């Protein structure tokens, strides 16, 4: 055969493949979700997330120091709130001495350069496990009342020293309200990473085990997006950008690579993708059975998410990925 092009030339050996690789993962791409719980000297396993833990503040600080030494530069904080503190208003979420606020301060004290992002949504604090305030008569999640509550929550995170608030609640109009509240209160350096296209997904199951935050009734389909929709994701994201989002997010990641690409093409702010708990659990479970090579599955998944258009990836595999990239 005499061929004009032999595409395999560029795949002949590892050095050539590496030279022409279009996508490269870097440790600065990763945001590591961190689960904080009450107590001292506590490191609790999460059964549906093997190899992942909830830690008390003291242990969280130790962990964050290690993360920084490994080259992980950003953490996304979630807290597991005591049942006794949960109610329908979620008011524990803006307690200046609440677990989240203490965690932000402790991490910023220990590792000032670590980028600290905080989850903003009421579910860990809600007696109903919903992201917003429930209208008890109808079961509907109230939009505007929830946004008012989340403003208080956001400002308390900013006051504690958060670098970014990360609203995962999917209420309407919240980004503009948060930006305005941050400006008016002098927190002009605090960024907003908006969960812009967050789908109502079964892949959040293990996370809800981890934080004991599963909805007590119904589902989240009146606020999180229908997974059948693509154009709606652009609509949501463009609105968040117009309202002042600094970073936008698509969530989950692996089943939504088309959405990540669409969003990347539509906006000029950084795009993040959340490789969620169920996506973590699937790889772990298959690897435990010997059905998948875990390390290869991690690198292929994260590279595919980045290739699809994600500038940043929130992933429970961040530590593994950084280790694998160094080896
Ligand atoms: C809650 C929130 C959820 C996740 C992040 N923030 C769960 C939900 O919306 O029910 C999921 C993260 C994961 O599954 O890893 N606002």
Coordinates of C-alpha atoms and ligand atoms in Angstrom, one line a residue:
X1 CA 0.0 0.0 0.0
X2 CA 1.1 3.6 -0.7
X3 CA -0.8 5.8 1.7
X4 CA -0.8 9.6 1.8
X5 CA -1.4 9.5 5.6
X6 CA -0.5 7.0 8.2
X7 CA -2.4 8.1 11.4
X8 CA -0.6 5.5 13.4
X9 CA 2.7 7.4 13.0
X10 CA 1.7 9.6 15.9
X11 CA 0.8 6.7 18.1
X12 CA 4.0 4.6 17.5
X13 CA 5.5 5.0 21.0
X14 CA 4.9 6.6 24.3
X15 CA 7.1 9.6 23.7
X16 CA 5.3 10.5 20.4
X17 CA 1.9 9.9 21.9
X18 CA 2.8 12.2 24.8
X19 CA 4.2 14.8 22.4
X20 CA 0.9 15.1 20.6
X21 CA -1.5 14.6 23.6
X22 CA -4.2 17.2 23.4
X23 CA -5.2 17.0 27.1
X24 CA -3.1 17.0 30.1
X25 CA -4.2 16.7 33.7
X26 CA -2.5 18.9 36.3
X27 CA -2.8 18.9 40.0
X28 CA -4.2 22.5 39.9
X29 CA -7.2 21.2 37.9
X30 CA -8.6 19.4 41.0
X31 CA -11.0 20.4 43.7
X32 CA -11.2 17.9 46.5
X33 CA -14.6 17.6 48.3
X34 CA -14.0 17.3 52.0
X35 CA -16.6 16.0 54.5
X36 CA -16.4 17.5 58.0
X37 CA -18.2 16.1 61.1
X38 CA -18.6 17.0 64.8
X39 CA -16.2 15.6 67.5
X40 CA -12.5 15.2 68.0
X41 CA -10.1 12.6 66.6
X42 CA -12.9 11.2 64.4
X43 CA -12.2 9.6 61.1
X44 CA -15.3 7.7 59.9
X45 CA -15.5 5.5 56.9
X46 CA -18.4 6.0 54.4
X47 CA -19.7 2.6 53.4
X48 CA -20.9 3.5 49.9
X49 CA -17.7 5.5 49.3
X50 CA -14.9 3.0 50.1
X51 CA -11.6 4.8 50.9
X52 CA -13.4 8.1 51.7
X53 CA -13.9 9.5 55.1
X54 CA -15.7 12.0 57.3
X55 CA -13.3 13.8 59.7
X56 CA -13.6 16.0 62.7
X57 CA -12.1 19.4 62.5
X58 CA -8.7 18.4 64.0
X59 CA -8.4 15.5 61.6
X60 CA -9.6 17.7 58.7
X61 CA -6.8 20.2 59.4
X62 CA -4.2 17.4 59.4
X63 CA -5.7 16.1 56.1
X64 CA -5.7 19.5 54.5
X65 CA -2.0 20.1 55.4
X66 CA -1.2 16.8 53.6
X67 CA -3.3 17.7 50.6
X68 CA -1.4 21.0 50.2
X69 CA 1.9 19.1 50.4
X70 CA 0.7 16.8 47.7
X71 CA -0.1 19.7 45.4
X72 CA -3.9 19.9 45.8
X73 CA -4.7 23.6 46.1
X74 CA -8.4 23.6 46.5
X75 CA -11.0 22.0 48.8
X76 CA -14.8 22.1 48.7
X77 CA -16.2 21.8 52.1
X78 CA -19.4 19.9 53.2
X79 CA -20.5 19.3 56.8
X80 CA -22.6 16.7 58.5
X81 CA -24.9 18.5 60.8
X82 CA -26.3 17.0 64.1
X83 CA -29.9 16.0 63.7
X84 CA -30.8 18.1 66.7
X85 CA -29.7 21.2 64.9
X86 CA -31.8 20.6 61.8
X87 CA -35.1 22.4 61.1
X88 CA -37.0 23.7 58.1
X89 CA -35.3 27.1 58.1
X90 CA -31.8 25.7 58.0
X91 CA -30.7 28.4 60.4
X92 CA -27.7 26.4 61.8
X93 CA -26.2 27.0 58.3
X94 CA -25.5 30.7 59.1
X95 CA -24.4 30.2 62.7
X96 CA -21.1 32.1 62.9
X97 CA -19.7 29.3 65.1
X98 CA -21.3 26.5 63.1
X99 CA -19.2 23.5 62.0
X100 CA -18.7 24.9 58.5
X101 CA -17.6 28.3 59.7
X102 CA -15.2 26.8 62.2
X103 CA -13.8 24.5 59.4
X104 CA -13.2 27.4 57.1
X105 CA -11.3 29.3 59.8
X106 CA -9.3 26.3 60.9
X107 CA -8.2 25.5 57.4
X108 CA -7.4 29.0 56.5
X109 CA -5.3 29.3 59.8
X110 CA -3.4 26.1 59.1
X111 CA -2.9 26.5 55.3
X112 CA -3.7 30.1 54.3
X113 CA -3.0 29.6 50.7
X114 CA -5.4 26.7 50.3
X115 CA -8.4 27.7 48.2
X116 CA -11.4 27.1 50.4
X117 CA -14.8 26.7 48.7
X118 CA -18.0 26.1 50.7
X119 CA -21.2 24.3 49.7
X120 CA -24.2 26.6 49.9
X121 CA -27.5 24.7 50.1
X122 CA -29.7 23.9 53.1
X123 CA -29.9 20.1 52.7
X124 CA -27.4 19.2 55.5
X125 CA -29.3 21.5 57.8
X126 CA -32.8 20.7 56.7
X127 CA -35.1 18.4 58.7
X128 CA -36.5 17.4 55.3
X129 CA -33.2 16.9 53.6
X130 CA -34.1 19.4 50.9
X131 CA -31.8 22.2 49.6
X132 CA -34.4 24.8 50.5
X133 CA -37.2 25.7 52.8
X134 CA -40.2 23.5 52.4
X135 CA -43.8 24.9 52.1
X136 CA -45.2 22.3 54.5
X137 CA -48.7 22.4 53.0
X138 CA -47.7 21.7 49.5
X139 CA -44.3 20.2 49.8
X140 CA -42.9 22.7 47.3
X141 CA -39.5 24.1 47.9
X142 CA -39.9 27.9 48.4
X143 CA -37.6 29.8 46.1
X144 CA -37.3 33.4 47.4
X145 CA -37.4 32.5 51.1
X146 CA -34.6 30.0 50.4
X147 CA -32.5 32.5 48.6
X148 CA -32.8 34.9 51.6
X149 CA -31.6 32.1 53.9
X150 CA -28.8 31.2 51.6
X151 CA -27.6 34.8 51.5
X152 CA -27.1 34.6 55.3
X153 CA -25.3 31.4 54.9
X154 CA -23.1 32.8 52.1
X155 CA -22.2 35.9 54.1
X156 CA -21.3 33.8 57.1
X157 CA -19.0 31.7 55.0
X158 CA -17.4 34.8 53.6
X159 CA -17.0 36.2 57.1
X160 CA -15.3 33.0 58.1
X161 CA -12.8 33.4 55.3
X162 CA -14.1 31.3 52.4
X163 CA -12.5 32.1 49.0
X164 CA -15.4 30.9 47.0
X165 CA -19.0 30.1 47.9
X166 CA -20.3 27.2 45.8
X167 CA -24.1 27.3 45.7
X168 CA -25.5 23.8 44.8
X169 CA -29.1 24.6 45.6
X170 CA -30.5 25.5 42.1
X171 CA -32.9 28.2 43.3
X172 CA -33.7 30.9 40.7
X173 CA -31.9 34.2 40.9
X174 CA -29.6 33.3 43.7
X175 CA -26.3 34.2 42.0
X176 CA -27.2 37.9 41.5
X177 CA -28.5 38.1 45.0
X178 CA -25.3 36.5 46.4
X179 CA -23.0 38.8 44.4
X180 CA -25.0 41.9 45.5
X181 CA -24.9 40.8 49.2
X182 CA -21.1 40.1 49.0
X183 CA -20.5 43.5 47.4
X184 CA -22.6 45.3 50.0
X185 CA -21.0 43.6 52.9
X186 CA -17.5 44.4 51.7
X187 CA -16.6 40.8 50.7
X188 CA -15.6 42.0 47.3
X189 CA -12.8 39.3 46.9
X190 CA -15.1 36.3 47.5
X191 CA -15.9 34.4 44.3
X192 CA -18.9 32.4 43.3
X193 CA -18.6 28.9 41.8
X194 CA -22.1 28.3 40.7
X195 CA -23.6 24.8 40.2
X196 CA -25.3 26.1 37.1
X197 CA -26.3 22.9 35.4
X198 CA -27.0 20.6 38.2
X199 CA -29.1 17.7 37.3
X200 CA -31.5 15.7 39.5
X201 CA -29.4 12.6 39.5
X202 CA -29.3 9.2 41.1
X203 CA -25.5 9.4 41.1
X204 CA -25.7 11.6 44.3
X205 CA -26.8 8.6 46.4
X206 CA -23.5 7.8 48.2
X207 CA -23.0 11.5 49.0
X208 CA -26.4 11.6 50.7
X209 CA -25.3 8.6 52.8
X210 CA -22.1 10.4 53.7
X211 CA -23.9 13.5 55.0
X212 CA -27.2 11.9 56.1
X213 CA -28.9 14.4 53.8
X214 CA -31.3 12.3 51.6
X215 CA -34.6 14.0 51.0
X216 CA -37.2 12.9 53.6
X217 CA -40.0 13.1 51.1
X218 CA -40.2 13.4 47.3
X219 CA -37.2 14.2 45.2
X220 CA -35.3 17.3 44.0
X221 CA -36.9 17.4 40.5
X222 CA -38.6 20.8 41.1
X223 CA -35.3 22.5 41.4
X224 CA -32.6 20.3 39.9
X225 CA -32.6 19.8 36.2
X226 CA -34.2 17.1 34.1
X227 CA -31.4 14.9 32.7
X228 CA -33.3 14.7 29.4
X229 CA -32.4 18.4 28.8
X230 CA -29.4 20.0 27.1
X231 CA -30.4 23.4 25.9
X232 CA -31.8 24.3 29.3
X233 CA -28.2 23.8 30.7
X234 CA -27.0 26.6 28.5
X235 CA -29.9 28.8 29.6
X236 CA -29.2 28.2 33.3
X237 CA -25.5 28.8 32.8
X238 CA -25.7 32.0 30.8
X239 CA -28.0 33.4 33.4
X240 CA -25.6 32.6 36.2
X241 CA -22.8 34.2 34.3
X242 CA -24.9 37.3 33.7
X243 CA -25.7 37.4 37.4
X244 CA -22.0 37.3 38.3
X245 CA -20.8 33.7 38.6
X246 CA -17.0 33.6 38.4
X247 CA -16.9 29.8 37.7
X248 CA -19.8 27.7 36.5
X249 CA -20.3 24.0 37.0
X250 CA -21.9 21.0 35.3
X251 CA -22.9 18.1 37.6
X252 CA -22.6 15.1 37.4
X253 CA -19.7 14.7 34.9
X254 CA -19.4 11.3 33.2
X255 CA -22.9 11.0 31.9
X256 CA -22.9 14.7 31.0
X257 CA -19.8 15.2 28.9
X258 CA -22.0 16.6 26.1
X259 CA -23.3 19.2 28.5
X260 CA -19.8 20.1 29.7
X261 CA -18.7 20.7 26.0
X262 CA -21.8 22.8 25.2
X263 CA -21.3 24.9 28.3
X264 CA -17.6 25.3 27.6
X265 CA -18.4 26.6 24.1
X266 CA -21.1 29.0 25.4
X267 CA -19.2 30.8 28.2
X268 CA -15.9 32.6 28.7
X269 CA -15.6 31.9 32.4
X270 CA -13.9 28.8 33.7
X271 CA -16.0 25.7 33.6
X272 CA -15.9 23.0 36.4
X273 CA -17.4 19.6 36.4
X274 CA -18.3 17.6 39.5
X275 CA -17.3 13.9 39.2
X276 CA -19.9 12.9 41.9
X277 CA -20.1 10.3 44.6
X278 CA -21.9 7.7 42.5
X279 CA -19.3 8.0 39.8
X280 CA -16.6 7.4 42.4
X281 CA -18.6 4.4 43.9
X282 CA -19.0 2.8 40.5
X283 CA -15.3 2.7 39.8
X284 CA -14.5 1.6 43.4
X285 CA -17.0 -1.2 43.3
X286 CA -15.9 -2.5 39.9
X287 CA -12.2 -2.3 41.0
X288 CA -13.0 -4.2 44.2
X289 CA -14.4 -7.1 42.2
X290 CA -11.4 -7.0 39.9
X291 CA -13.5 -6.0 36.9
X292 CA -11.7 -2.7 36.3
X293 CA -8.2 -1.5 36.8
X294 CA -8.9 1.3 39.3
X295 CA -5.9 3.5 38.4
X296 CA -6.5 3.3 34.7
X297 CA -10.2 4.0 35.2
X298 CA -9.4 7.1 37.3
X299 CA -7.0 8.6 34.7
X300 CA -9.2 7.8 31.7
X301 CA -12.3 9.3 33.4
X302 CA -10.6 12.5 34.6
X303 CA -8.9 13.0 31.2
X304 CA -12.2 12.5 29.4
X305 CA -13.9 15.1 31.7
X306 CA -11.1 17.6 31.0
X307 CA -11.2 16.8 27.2
X308 CA -14.9 17.4 27.2
X309 CA -14.2 21.0 28.3
X310 CA -13.9 21.1 32.0
X311 CA -11.2 23.5 33.2
X312 CA -11.6 22.2 36.8
X313 CA -12.8 18.9 38.2
X314 CA -14.2 18.4 41.6
X315 CA -13.4 14.7 42.3
X316 CA -13.1 12.3 45.2
X317 CA -10.1 10.9 43.2
X318 CA -8.0 14.1 43.4
X319 CA -5.5 12.5 45.8
X320 CA -5.1 9.4 43.7
X321 CA -4.9 11.4 40.5
X322 CA -2.1 13.7 41.8
X323 CA -0.2 10.6 43.0
X324 CA -0.7 8.9 39.6
X325 CA 0.4 12.0 37.7
X326 CA 3.6 12.1 39.7
X327 CA 4.5 8.5 39.2
Ligands
LIG1 C1 -26.4 19.2 48.0 C2 -25.3 18.6 47.2 C3 -25.4 17.3 46.7 C4 -24.1 17.1 46.1 C5 -23.4 18.2 46.3 N1 -24.1 19.2 47.0 C6 -26.4 16.3 46.7 C7 -27.8 16.6 46.2 O1 -28.0 17.6 45.5 O2 -28.7 15.9 46.6 C8 -23.7 15.8 45.5 C9 -22.3 15.5 45.4 C10 -22.0 14.1 45.1 O3 -22.8 13.2 44.9 O4 -20.8 13.8 45.1 N2 -26.8 20.5 47.7

